Amino acid sequence: MQLNEERIQNIRDDFPILKETVYGKPLIYFDNAATTHKPVSVLHKIEFAYNHLNANIHRGTHYLSQKATEAHEGARNDIAQFIGAGKREEIIFTRGTTESINLIAFSYGEALCDEGDEILISAMEHHSNIVPWQMLCERKKMRLRVIPIHKNGEIDLDAYAKLLNDKTKLVAVTHVSNVLGTINPVRQMIDTAHRKNIPVLVDGAQAIPHIAVDVQALDADFYVFSGHKVYGPTGIGILYGKEQWLNQLPPYQGGGEMIEKVSFEKTTYNELPFKFEAGTPDYIGSTALAEALRYIGEIGMDAIVAYEHELTAYAIELMSEISGIQFIGTAHQKSAIISFTVNGIHPYDMGMLLDKLGIAVRTGHHCAQPLMDFLEIPGTVRVSFAFYNTKKEIDIFVAALKKVVAMLS
Ligand code: PMP
């Protein structure tokens, strides 16, 4: 169902925080790429789980523990289904995108990388998809190589194909850039890598909330995302990995749950997915994340994509009237993220003044310092939309931005 004004108003009523005021002004929240708000159904799920399902899972024979285990493992099924995973064992619960990438950088690095090997990332990666690979490269004396991007914020696919070689052990690339909004052609990039038998990890942190993702259709070897960016709770995230890869990798952390048998002489490890889930898992977070995915599934990903596209195009049209504005990232395939600078004005100053008008935007390097260096800018202002945002909010934001620019010029 298309998202018309009435439907959006109903959706907004599901998000209590949108009724907050900031410095006496109604909150306009355009920082959704950093984190999204949570619908009441997710908040209720958390409360319900603590009130009715709280017991440590997997080990208990008692009723409550079994109920909690069912909820947690049921959430795993729902999440597998949401991203089109073939098997529930391929869904590993982590703390978020960052931990998922660190897990693969460690375990894949331990098992399958040697001195002189290469990891290939792109110039538009978030620090979370740079630093773990740098640490691996330092540990194993490997080389981190970088796919350049074009001025409009699209990946240079010719350069990419040339960078893949016999030493490349893995490609790690973002599905959607958190700065430029570029939707990368990851299906095509995966095909290119697979022709050389090189696996690909896709950072889906900014994709899962905004586009339909089917990990099997993409043929991704690893796909990672965070719950908090997709209307779920903080502290929970997902690592999807093809069973054939995950089975080859050693555990990332040791502890309870991930073992089969422990003695002081030797420990054998549990099977998938538990091998990678040491310690008490966030069984409350998992059930709340599954609820968040159910909530957006009910709205419908097609409707979300269409509406957010409309919002983004509307904002770009209005913002284009501002003299001296420069959009950073003008790829043909773009998500609901707009980064910009205005001649002679520091992004931070714009962000500060917009905040005083009740408008939450992000300013700075957006955890992508190498991208800023590449673009030769110190930072940007970034607005990022969710399906609960409205054209009316964009009107207020653009009027405020015009005022702010006039003041600071
Ligand atoms: N990758 C991308 C593209 C992101 O936008 C973010 C969050 N800004 C991350 C990784 C890291 O996510 P988290 O902090 O939830 O682990």
XYZ file of N, CA, C and O in Angstrom, residues 114-271:
632
model
N 47.165 -15.326 4.747
C 48.604 -15.461 5.015
C 49.326 -14.180 4.619
O 48.769 -13.344 3.893
N 50.571 -14.099 5.046
C 51.430 -12.963 4.688
C 51.388 -12.732 3.171
O 51.455 -13.693 2.390
N 51.266 -11.469 2.799
C 51.278 -11.123 1.376
C 49.898 -11.103 0.730
O 49.720 -10.560 -0.358
N 48.872 -11.682 1.423
C 47.507 -11.667 0.865
C 46.928 -10.251 0.915
O 47.434 -9.386 1.644
N 45.853 -10.066 0.176
C 45.240 -8.724 0.108
C 43.753 -8.778 0.468
O 43.065 -9.754 0.156
N 43.302 -7.696 1.107
C 41.868 -7.472 1.355
C 41.511 -6.228 0.548
O 42.243 -5.226 0.577
N 40.379 -6.299 -0.142
C 39.981 -5.177 -0.993
C 38.730 -4.512 -0.428
O 37.705 -5.179 -0.234
N 38.835 -3.212 -0.142
C 37.669 -2.444 0.327
C 37.482 -1.264 -0.634
O 38.274 -1.093 -1.561
N 36.462 -0.429 -0.396
C 36.274 0.720 -1.292
C 36.635 2.009 -0.566
O 36.764 2.037 0.661
N 36.741 3.078 -1.339
C 37.103 4.384 -0.776
C 35.973 4.997 0.037
O 36.162 6.006 0.705
N 34.773 4.403 -0.038
C 33.638 5.025 0.674
C 33.242 4.254 1.925
O 32.122 4.375 2.405
N 34.154 3.456 2.486
C 33.773 2.637 3.646
C 33.728 3.441 4.941
O 34.482 4.387 5.146
N 32.823 2.997 5.807
C 32.757 3.472 7.195
C 33.980 2.918 7.932
O 34.483 1.842 7.573
N 34.433 3.607 8.961
C 35.603 3.132 9.720
C 35.444 1.672 10.169
O 36.425 0.934 10.274
N 34.191 1.273 10.429
C 33.941 -0.112 10.861
C 34.302 -1.130 9.794
O 34.512 -2.301 10.112
N 34.322 -0.692 8.535
C 34.691 -1.618 7.461
C 36.079 -1.270 6.904
O 36.407 -1.631 5.778
N 36.847 -0.556 7.707
C 38.249 -0.265 7.354
C 39.170 -0.828 8.439
O 40.032 -1.663 8.182
N 38.924 -0.345 9.665
C 39.880 -0.602 10.752
C 40.051 -2.103 11.073
O 41.189 -2.557 11.237
N 38.971 -2.895 11.124
C 39.190 -4.332 11.403
C 40.085 -4.989 10.354
O 40.880 -5.870 10.686
N 39.977 -4.553 9.099
C 40.813 -5.119 8.022
C 42.248 -4.625 8.149
O 43.193 -5.370 7.880
N 42.391 -3.357 8.567
C 43.753 -2.842 8.810
C 44.421 -3.634 9.921
O 45.600 -3.970 9.843
N 43.652 -3.926 10.965
C 44.219 -4.685 12.092
C 44.640 -6.079 11.625
O 45.700 -6.585 12.001
N 43.789 -6.695 10.790
C 44.148 -8.010 10.237
C 45.428 -7.898 9.408
O 46.337 -8.736 9.533
N 45.494 -6.855 8.573
C 46.664 -6.695 7.692
C 47.937 -6.504 8.522
O 48.989 -7.038 8.179
N 47.813 -5.774 9.624
C 48.990 -5.595 10.497
C 49.394 -6.926 11.130
O 50.572 -7.283 11.180
N 48.366 -7.649 11.613
C 48.619 -8.913 12.308
C 49.310 -9.921 11.392
O 50.205 -10.628 11.799
N 48.857 -9.965 10.158
C 49.311 -11.045 9.265
C 50.243 -10.555 8.161
O 50.481 -11.282 7.203
N 50.684 -9.299 8.252
C 51.547 -8.727 7.209
C 50.888 -8.850 5.827
O 51.457 -9.398 4.887
N 49.677 -8.362 5.783
C 48.927 -8.395 4.520
C 48.779 -6.962 3.987
O 49.226 -6.016 4.612
N 48.090 -6.841 2.872
C 47.974 -5.517 2.263
C 46.496 -5.145 2.086
O 45.713 -5.958 1.565
N 46.147 -3.941 2.532
C 44.785 -3.439 2.347
C 44.761 -2.596 1.080
O 45.534 -1.643 0.951
N 43.903 -2.960 0.137
C 43.841 -2.197 -1.113
C 42.469 -1.539 -1.236
O 41.487 -2.017 -0.671
N 42.425 -0.434 -1.969
C 41.220 0.406 -1.956
C 40.710 0.661 -3.373
O 41.447 1.153 -4.225
N 39.440 0.353 -3.602
C 38.814 0.625 -4.908
C 38.486 2.125 -4.955
O 37.779 2.620 -4.061
N 38.956 2.835 -5.957
C 38.628 4.267 -6.021
C 37.168 4.487 -6.421
O 36.511 3.574 -6.906
N 36.700 5.705 -6.204
C 35.332 6.041 -6.622
C 35.381 7.227 -7.591
O 36.358 7.972 -7.619
N 34.310 7.374 -8.369
C 34.199 8.520 -9.273
C 33.738 9.750 -8.487
O 33.207 9.621 -7.388
N 33.886 10.907 -9.110
C 33.523 12.169 -8.444
C 32.068 12.202 -7.964
O 31.750 12.827 -6.957
N 31.165 11.521 -8.716
C 29.747 11.554 -8.313
C 29.433 10.578 -7.177
O 28.287 10.458 -6.757
N 30.459 9.844 -6.721
C 30.234 8.943 -5.590
C 29.891 7.522 -5.987
O 29.410 6.746 -5.163
N 30.140 7.173 -7.254
C 29.931 5.778 -7.668
C 31.276 5.053 -7.682
O 32.312 5.648 -7.994
N 31.223 3.763 -7.392
C 32.454 2.955 -7.403
C 32.995 2.856 -8.826
O 32.223 2.737 -9.785
N 34.309 2.910 -8.951
C 34.961 2.747 -10.256
C 35.071 1.238 -10.529
O 35.984 0.565 -10.036
N 34.116 0.737 -11.298
C 34.030 -0.711 -11.502
C 35.169 -1.267 -12.351
O 35.565 -2.424 -12.184
N 35.706 -0.434 -13.239
C 36.851 -0.899 -14.043
C 38.072 -1.093 -13.142
O 38.766 -2.107 -13.217
N 38.291 -0.092 -12.298
C 39.422 -0.194 -11.362
C 39.238 -1.392 -10.442
O 40.195 -2.110 -10.132
N 37.984 -1.602 -10.021
C 37.672 -2.744 -9.139
C 38.096 -4.066 -9.792
O 38.811 -4.872 -9.181
N 37.659 -4.261 -11.032
C 37.970 -5.526 -11.717
C 39.484 -5.716 -11.819
O 39.980 -6.838 -11.668
N 40.196 -4.603 -12.039
C 41.661 -4.721 -12.184
C 42.346 -5.020 -10.853
O 43.415 -5.622 -10.819
N 41.742 -4.554 -9.755
C 42.377 -4.768 -8.442
C 42.255 -6.216 -7.946
O 43.021 -6.652 -7.087
N 41.260 -6.940 -8.448
C 41.084 -8.334 -8.022
C 42.202 -9.181 -8.622
O 42.408 -9.157 -9.831
N 42.927 -9.884 -7.773
C 44.029 -10.699 -8.299
C 44.209 -11.962 -7.450
O 43.427 -12.204 -6.510
N 45.215 -12.724 -7.761
C 45.417 -14.016 -7.081
C 45.635 -13.881 -5.577
O 45.440 -14.834 -4.816
N 46.090 -12.683 -5.170
C 46.366 -12.502 -3.736
C 45.129 -12.017 -2.967
O 45.125 -12.008 -1.739
N 44.096 -11.570 -3.701
C 42.914 -11.021 -3.022
C 42.190 -12.145 -2.284
O 41.731 -13.107 -2.897
N 42.055 -11.975 -0.963
C 41.427 -13.025 -0.161
C 39.958 -12.738 0.128
O 39.170 -13.634 0.389
N 39.610 -11.441 0.090
C 38.225 -11.089 0.391
C 37.963 -9.656 -0.069
O 38.862 -8.806 0.012
N 36.736 -9.412 -0.546
C 36.286 -8.044 -0.839
C 35.297 -7.666 0.261
O 34.419 -8.463 0.593
N 35.458 -6.465 0.834
C 34.511 -5.982 1.852
C 34.018 -4.617 1.398
O 34.795 -3.661 1.330
N 32.731 -4.536 1.097
C 32.215 -3.310 0.488
C 30.854 -2.971 1.074
O 30.084 -3.860 1.451
N 30.581 -1.677 1.151
C 29.286 -1.263 1.691
C 28.208 -1.363 0.613
O 28.468 -1.089 -0.557
N 27.007 -1.744 1.040
C 25.888 -1.821 0.098
C 25.404 -0.401 -0.217
O 25.216 -0.047 -1.368
N 25.248 0.395 0.856
C 24.847 1.803 0.702
C 25.815 2.655 1.524
O 26.058 2.357 2.688
N 26.337 3.710 0.907
C 27.277 4.581 1.622
C 26.544 5.439 2.644
O 25.538 6.082 2.317
N 27.087 5.499 3.867
C 26.459 6.311 4.916
C 26.717 7.794 4.721
O 26.120 8.619 5.402
N 27.607 8.161 3.804
C 27.897 9.576 3.542
C 27.261 10.025 2.232
O 26.591 11.057 2.166
N 27.485 9.221 1.190
C 27.096 9.635 -0.163
C 25.694 9.162 -0.533
O 25.093 9.675 -1.473
N 25.208 8.166 0.189
C 23.904 7.586 -0.141
C 23.952 6.659 -1.344
O 22.940 6.045 -1.701
N 25.105 6.522 -1.966
C 25.237 5.655 -3.142
C 24.792 4.229 -2.834
O 25.221 3.658 -1.822
N 23.940 3.683 -3.707
C 23.623 2.246 -3.616
C 24.569 1.544 -4.574
O 24.485 1.721 -5.790
N 25.494 0.799 -4.019
C 26.502 0.139 -4.866
C 25.928 -1.072 -5.589
O 25.063 -1.770 -5.033
N 26.426 -1.351 -6.798
C 25.941 -2.512 -7.553
C 26.568 -3.796 -7.011
O 27.393 -4.432 -7.668
N 26.193 -4.154 -5.777
C 26.899 -5.245 -5.093
C 26.684 -6.593 -5.785
O 27.582 -7.429 -5.806
N 25.502 -6.784 -6.403
C 25.269 -8.063 -7.100
C 26.326 -8.244 -8.210
O 26.960 -9.288 -8.324
N 26.504 -7.159 -8.966
C 27.491 -7.194 -10.060
C 28.914 -7.368 -9.506
O 29.710 -8.133 -10.028
N 29.205 -6.665 -8.409
C 30.554 -6.748 -7.820
C 30.830 -8.158 -7.278
O 31.951 -8.668 -7.361
N 29.787 -8.766 -6.724
C 29.944 -10.133 -6.199
C 30.203 -11.100 -7.360
O 31.093 -11.953 -7.282
N 29.457 -10.925 -8.449
C 29.680 -11.787 -9.637
C 31.121 -11.685 -10.110
O 31.769 -12.692 -10.398
N 31.606 -10.445 -10.195
C 32.976 -10.225 -10.679
C 33.981 -10.932 -9.766
O 34.905 -11.590 -10.240
N 33.794 -10.805 -8.451
C 34.717 -11.430 -7.498
C 34.611 -12.953 -7.561
O 35.624 -13.657 -7.528
N 33.376 -13.445 -7.660
C 33.187 -14.903 -7.670
C 33.816 -15.553 -8.894
O 34.221 -16.715 -8.829
N 33.876 -14.806 -9.998
C 34.526 -15.378 -11.184
C 35.986 -15.712 -10.890
O 36.588 -16.545 -11.538
N 36.537 -15.036 -9.864
C 37.914 -15.354 -9.455
C 37.937 -16.115 -8.125
O 38.965 -16.144 -7.432
N 36.780 -16.663 -7.749
C 36.653 -17.438 -6.496
C 36.985 -16.624 -5.255
O 37.534 -17.166 -4.285
N 36.693 -15.320 -5.291
C 36.970 -14.470 -4.127
C 35.635 -14.177 -3.432
O 34.691 -13.711 -4.080
N 35.540 -14.437 -2.115
C 34.286 -14.153 -1.411
C 34.115 -12.653 -1.111
O 35.093 -11.910 -1.083
N 32.861 -12.281 -0.869
C 32.541 -10.856 -0.640
C 31.728 -10.705 0.639
O 30.745 -11.433 0.851
N 32.163 -9.751 1.468
C 31.381 -9.340 2.640
C 30.700 -8.023 2.291
O 31.361 -7.094 1.816
N 29.390 -7.952 2.527
C 28.661 -6.715 2.252
C 28.245 -6.085 3.583
O 27.628 -6.746 4.425
N 28.611 -4.801 3.751
C 28.187 -4.029 4.921
C 26.805 -3.457 4.606
O 26.673 -2.502 3.837
N 25.791 -4.068 5.211
C 24.409 -3.676 4.897
C 23.801 -2.711 5.895
O 22.577 -2.509 5.896
N 24.650 -2.067 6.738
C 24.115 -1.206 7.806
C 23.130 -0.162 7.281
O 22.096 0.095 7.900
N 23.449 0.428 6.125
C 22.576 1.486 5.590
C 21.620 0.973 4.527
O 20.838 1.751 3.965
N 21.690 -0.308 4.221
C 20.823 -0.842 3.162
C 19.548 -1.457 3.741
O 18.445 -1.193 3.244
N 19.717 -2.254 4.789
C 18.583 -3.016 5.335
C 17.350 -2.135 5.635
O 16.236 -2.536 5.358
N 17.537 -0.908 6.182
C 16.328 -0.106 6.459
C 15.664 0.465 5.201
O 14.528 0.924 5.275
N 16.380 0.472 4.074
C 15.884 1.259 2.928
C 15.631 0.487 1.650
O 14.961 1.011 0.758
N 16.207 -0.700 1.504
C 15.961 -1.455 0.275
C 15.738 -2.933 0.609
O 16.219 -3.406 1.641
N 15.012 -3.607 -0.254
C 14.780 -5.040 -0.016
C 16.090 -5.778 -0.252
O 16.737 -5.580 -1.280
N 16.473 -6.586 0.716
C 17.743 -7.322 0.602
C 17.450 -8.820 0.614
O 16.740 -9.314 1.494
N 17.991 -9.499 -0.379
C 17.892 -10.961 -0.434
C 19.311 -11.490 -0.589
O 19.905 -11.402 -1.663
N 19.847 -12.026 0.500
C 21.269 -12.396 0.492
C 21.565 -13.512 -0.511
O 22.667 -13.576 -1.064
N 20.565 -14.379 -0.740
C 20.814 -15.456 -1.717
C 20.773 -14.922 -3.148
O 21.575 -15.325 -3.983
N 19.852 -13.992 -3.409
C 19.799 -13.393 -4.757
C 21.084 -12.613 -5.022
O 21.607 -12.610 -6.140
N 21.614 -11.957 -3.978
C 22.884 -11.217 -4.137
C 24.063 -12.180 -4.270
O 25.104 -11.827 -4.797
N 23.874 -13.380 -3.726
C 24.948 -14.375 -3.617
C 26.085 -13.867 -2.707
O 27.262 -14.207 -2.905
N 25.723 -13.044 -1.707
C 26.723 -12.519 -0.760
C 27.261 -13.667 0.091
O 26.496 -14.542 0.510
N 28.541 -13.638 0.352
C 29.139 -14.668 1.213
C 28.924 -14.309 2.678
O 28.702 -15.187 3.511
N 29.022 -13.011 2.965
C 28.745 -12.500 4.305
C 27.943 -11.206 4.136
O 28.236 -10.413 3.240
N 26.945 -11.014 5.000
C 26.146 -9.782 4.948
C 25.892 -9.358 6.397
O 25.468 -10.179 7.212
N 26.185 -8.098 6.722
C 26.128 -7.683 8.128
C 25.269 -6.425 8.289
O 25.216 -5.585 7.395
N 24.580 -6.333 9.434
C 23.827 -5.106 9.729
C 23.557 -4.964 11.224
O 23.796 -5.892 11.996
N 23.072 -3.768 11.601
C 22.796 -3.437 13.012
C 21.294 -3.305 13.240
O 20.599 -2.700 12.416
N 20.838 -3.783 14.385
C 19.418 -3.665 14.712
C 18.958 -2.225 14.886
O 17.872 -1.844 14.449
N 19.813 -1.396 15.494
C 19.354 -0.047 15.862
C 19.123 0.859 14.658
O 18.442 1.873 14.769
N 19.684 0.490 13.508
C 19.465 1.327 12.309
C 18.232 0.895 11.533
O 17.884 1.488 10.524
N 17.601 -0.176 12.000
C 16.434 -0.690 11.291
C 15.247 -0.800 12.267
O 14.495 -1.749 12.259
N 15.124 0.243 13.127
C 13.971 0.404 14.023
C 13.958 -0.607 15.167
O 12.975 -0.721 15.886
N 15.073 -1.325 15.330
C 15.187 -2.274 16.436
C 16.042 -1.693 17.548
O 16.472 -0.535 17.481
N 16.315 -2.494 18.578
C 17.076 -1.987 19.729
C 18.573 -1.861 19.451
O 19.083 -2.449 18.495
N 19.243 -1.126 20.309
C 20.703 -1.044 20.238
C 21.278 -2.330 20.829
O 20.625 -3.023 21.610
N 22.516 -2.631 20.462
C 23.216 -3.754 21.105
C 22.977 -5.091 20.452
O 23.441 -6.115 20.960
N 22.239 -5.108 19.343
C 22.057 -6.391 18.637
C 22.283 -6.158 17.143
O 21.920 -5.121 16.604
N 22.921 -7.117 16.520
C 23.160 -7.026 15.082
C 23.265 -8.412 14.504
O 23.168 -9.414 15.228
N 23.468 -8.462 13.215
C 23.442 -9.744 12.512
C 24.683 -9.913 11.646
O 25.138 -8.976 10.994
N 25.184 -11.133 11.696
C 26.149 -11.582 10.699
C 25.483 -12.736 9.964
O 25.156 -13.760 10.582
N 25.230 -12.529 8.674
C 24.826 -13.656 7.840
C 26.084 -14.173 7.171
O 26.901 -13.375 6.670
N 26.284 -15.477 7.167
C 27.417 -16.048 6.443
C 26.976 -17.349 5.802
O 26.191 -18.112 6.397
N 27.462 -17.616 4.611
C 27.140 -18.902 3.981
C 27.723 -20.013 4.849
O 28.876 -19.915 5.303
N 26.926 -21.035 5.036
C 27.331 -22.151 5.909
C 28.724 -22.682 5.527
O 29.558 -22.957 6.394
N 28.956 -22.797 4.210
C 30.230 -23.395 3.774
C 31.425 -22.562 4.243
O 32.492 -23.099 4.522
N 31.235 -21.241 4.372
C 32.324 -20.387 4.869
C 32.405 -20.467 6.389
O 33.480 -20.680 6.953
N 31.256 -20.291 7.040
C 31.257 -20.254 8.511
C 31.832 -21.549 9.088
O 32.508 -21.536 10.114
N 31.565 -22.670 8.418
C 32.084 -23.946 8.917
C 33.603 -24.023 8.851
O 34.219 -24.799 9.574
N 34.199 -23.218 7.990
C 35.670 -23.266 7.863
C 36.374 -22.379 8.887
O 37.586 -22.401 8.996
N 35.582 -21.507 9.584
C 36.217 -20.486 10.416
C 36.257 -20.890 11.890
O 35.307 -21.498 12.394
N 37.327 -20.511 12.596
C 37.380 -20.790 14.039
C 36.500 -19.794 14.804
O 36.166 -18.735 14.272
N 36.140 -20.121 16.057
C 35.345 -19.177 16.857
C 36.083 -17.851 17.028
O 37.310 -17.795 16.962
N 35.296 -16.819 17.294
C 35.835 -15.464 17.500
C 36.094 -15.223 18.982
O 37.106 -14.655 19.359
N 35.174 -15.686 19.812
C 35.342 -15.547 21.263
C 35.050 -16.901 21.914
O 34.261 -17.678 21.378
N 35.690 -17.105 23.057
C 35.433 -18.343 23.789
C 34.554 -18.080 24.996
O 34.539 -16.971 25.526
N 33.818 -19.095 25.446
C 32.978 -18.932 26.631
C 31.866 -19.952 26.622
O 31.947 -20.965 25.912
N 30.815 -19.667 27.394
C 29.657 -20.549 27.422
C 28.961 -20.531 26.076
O 29.200 -19.641 25.252
N 28.107 -21.474 25.848
C 27.265 -21.570 24.643
C 27.996 -22.036 23.384
O 27.443 -22.755 22.581
N 29.260 -21.592 23.245
C 29.932 -21.885 21.968
C 30.683 -23.218 22.010
O 31.345 -23.581 21.065
N 30.538 -23.936 23.132
C 31.315 -25.180 23.277
C 30.448 -26.416 23.072
O 29.231 -26.374 23.218
N 31.127 -27.528 22.729
C 30.446 -28.815 22.729
C 30.853 -29.562 24.003
O 30.038 -29.992 24.787
N 32.188 -29.607 24.226
C 32.698 -30.268 25.434
C 33.966 -29.546 25.878
O 34.818 -29.216 25.046
N 34.042 -29.301 27.180
C 35.226 -28.615 27.715
C 35.932 -29.510 28.723
O 35.302 -30.072 29.624
N 37.226 -29.644 28.558
C 38.060 -30.213 29.620
C 39.299 -29.340 29.686
O 39.526 -28.532 28.780
N 40.107 -29.507 30.728
C 41.296 -28.657 30.821
C 42.308 -28.996 29.728
O 43.128 -28.183 29.357
N 42.186 -30.171 29.170
C 43.125 -30.565 28.106
C 42.682 -30.028 26.758
O 43.480 -29.559 25.965
N 41.357 -30.088 26.502
C 40.902 -29.731 25.154
C 39.416 -29.359 25.169
O 38.631 -29.938 25.923
N 39.083 -28.390 24.327
C 37.674 -28.013 24.175
C 37.252 -28.240 22.736
O 37.988 -27.907 21.806
N 36.071 -28.818 22.562
C 35.533 -28.917 21.198
C 34.374 -27.926 21.085
O 33.694 -27.628 22.078
N 34.178 -27.445 19.885
C 33.233 -26.340 19.711
C 31.864 -26.811 19.256
O 31.727 -27.834 18.594
N 30.895 -25.981 19.589
C 29.507 -26.226 19.213
C 29.343 -26.065 17.701
O 30.211 -25.525 17.022
N 28.181 -26.487 17.202
C 27.918 -26.318 15.775
C 27.364 -24.920 15.503
O 27.094 -24.154 16.443
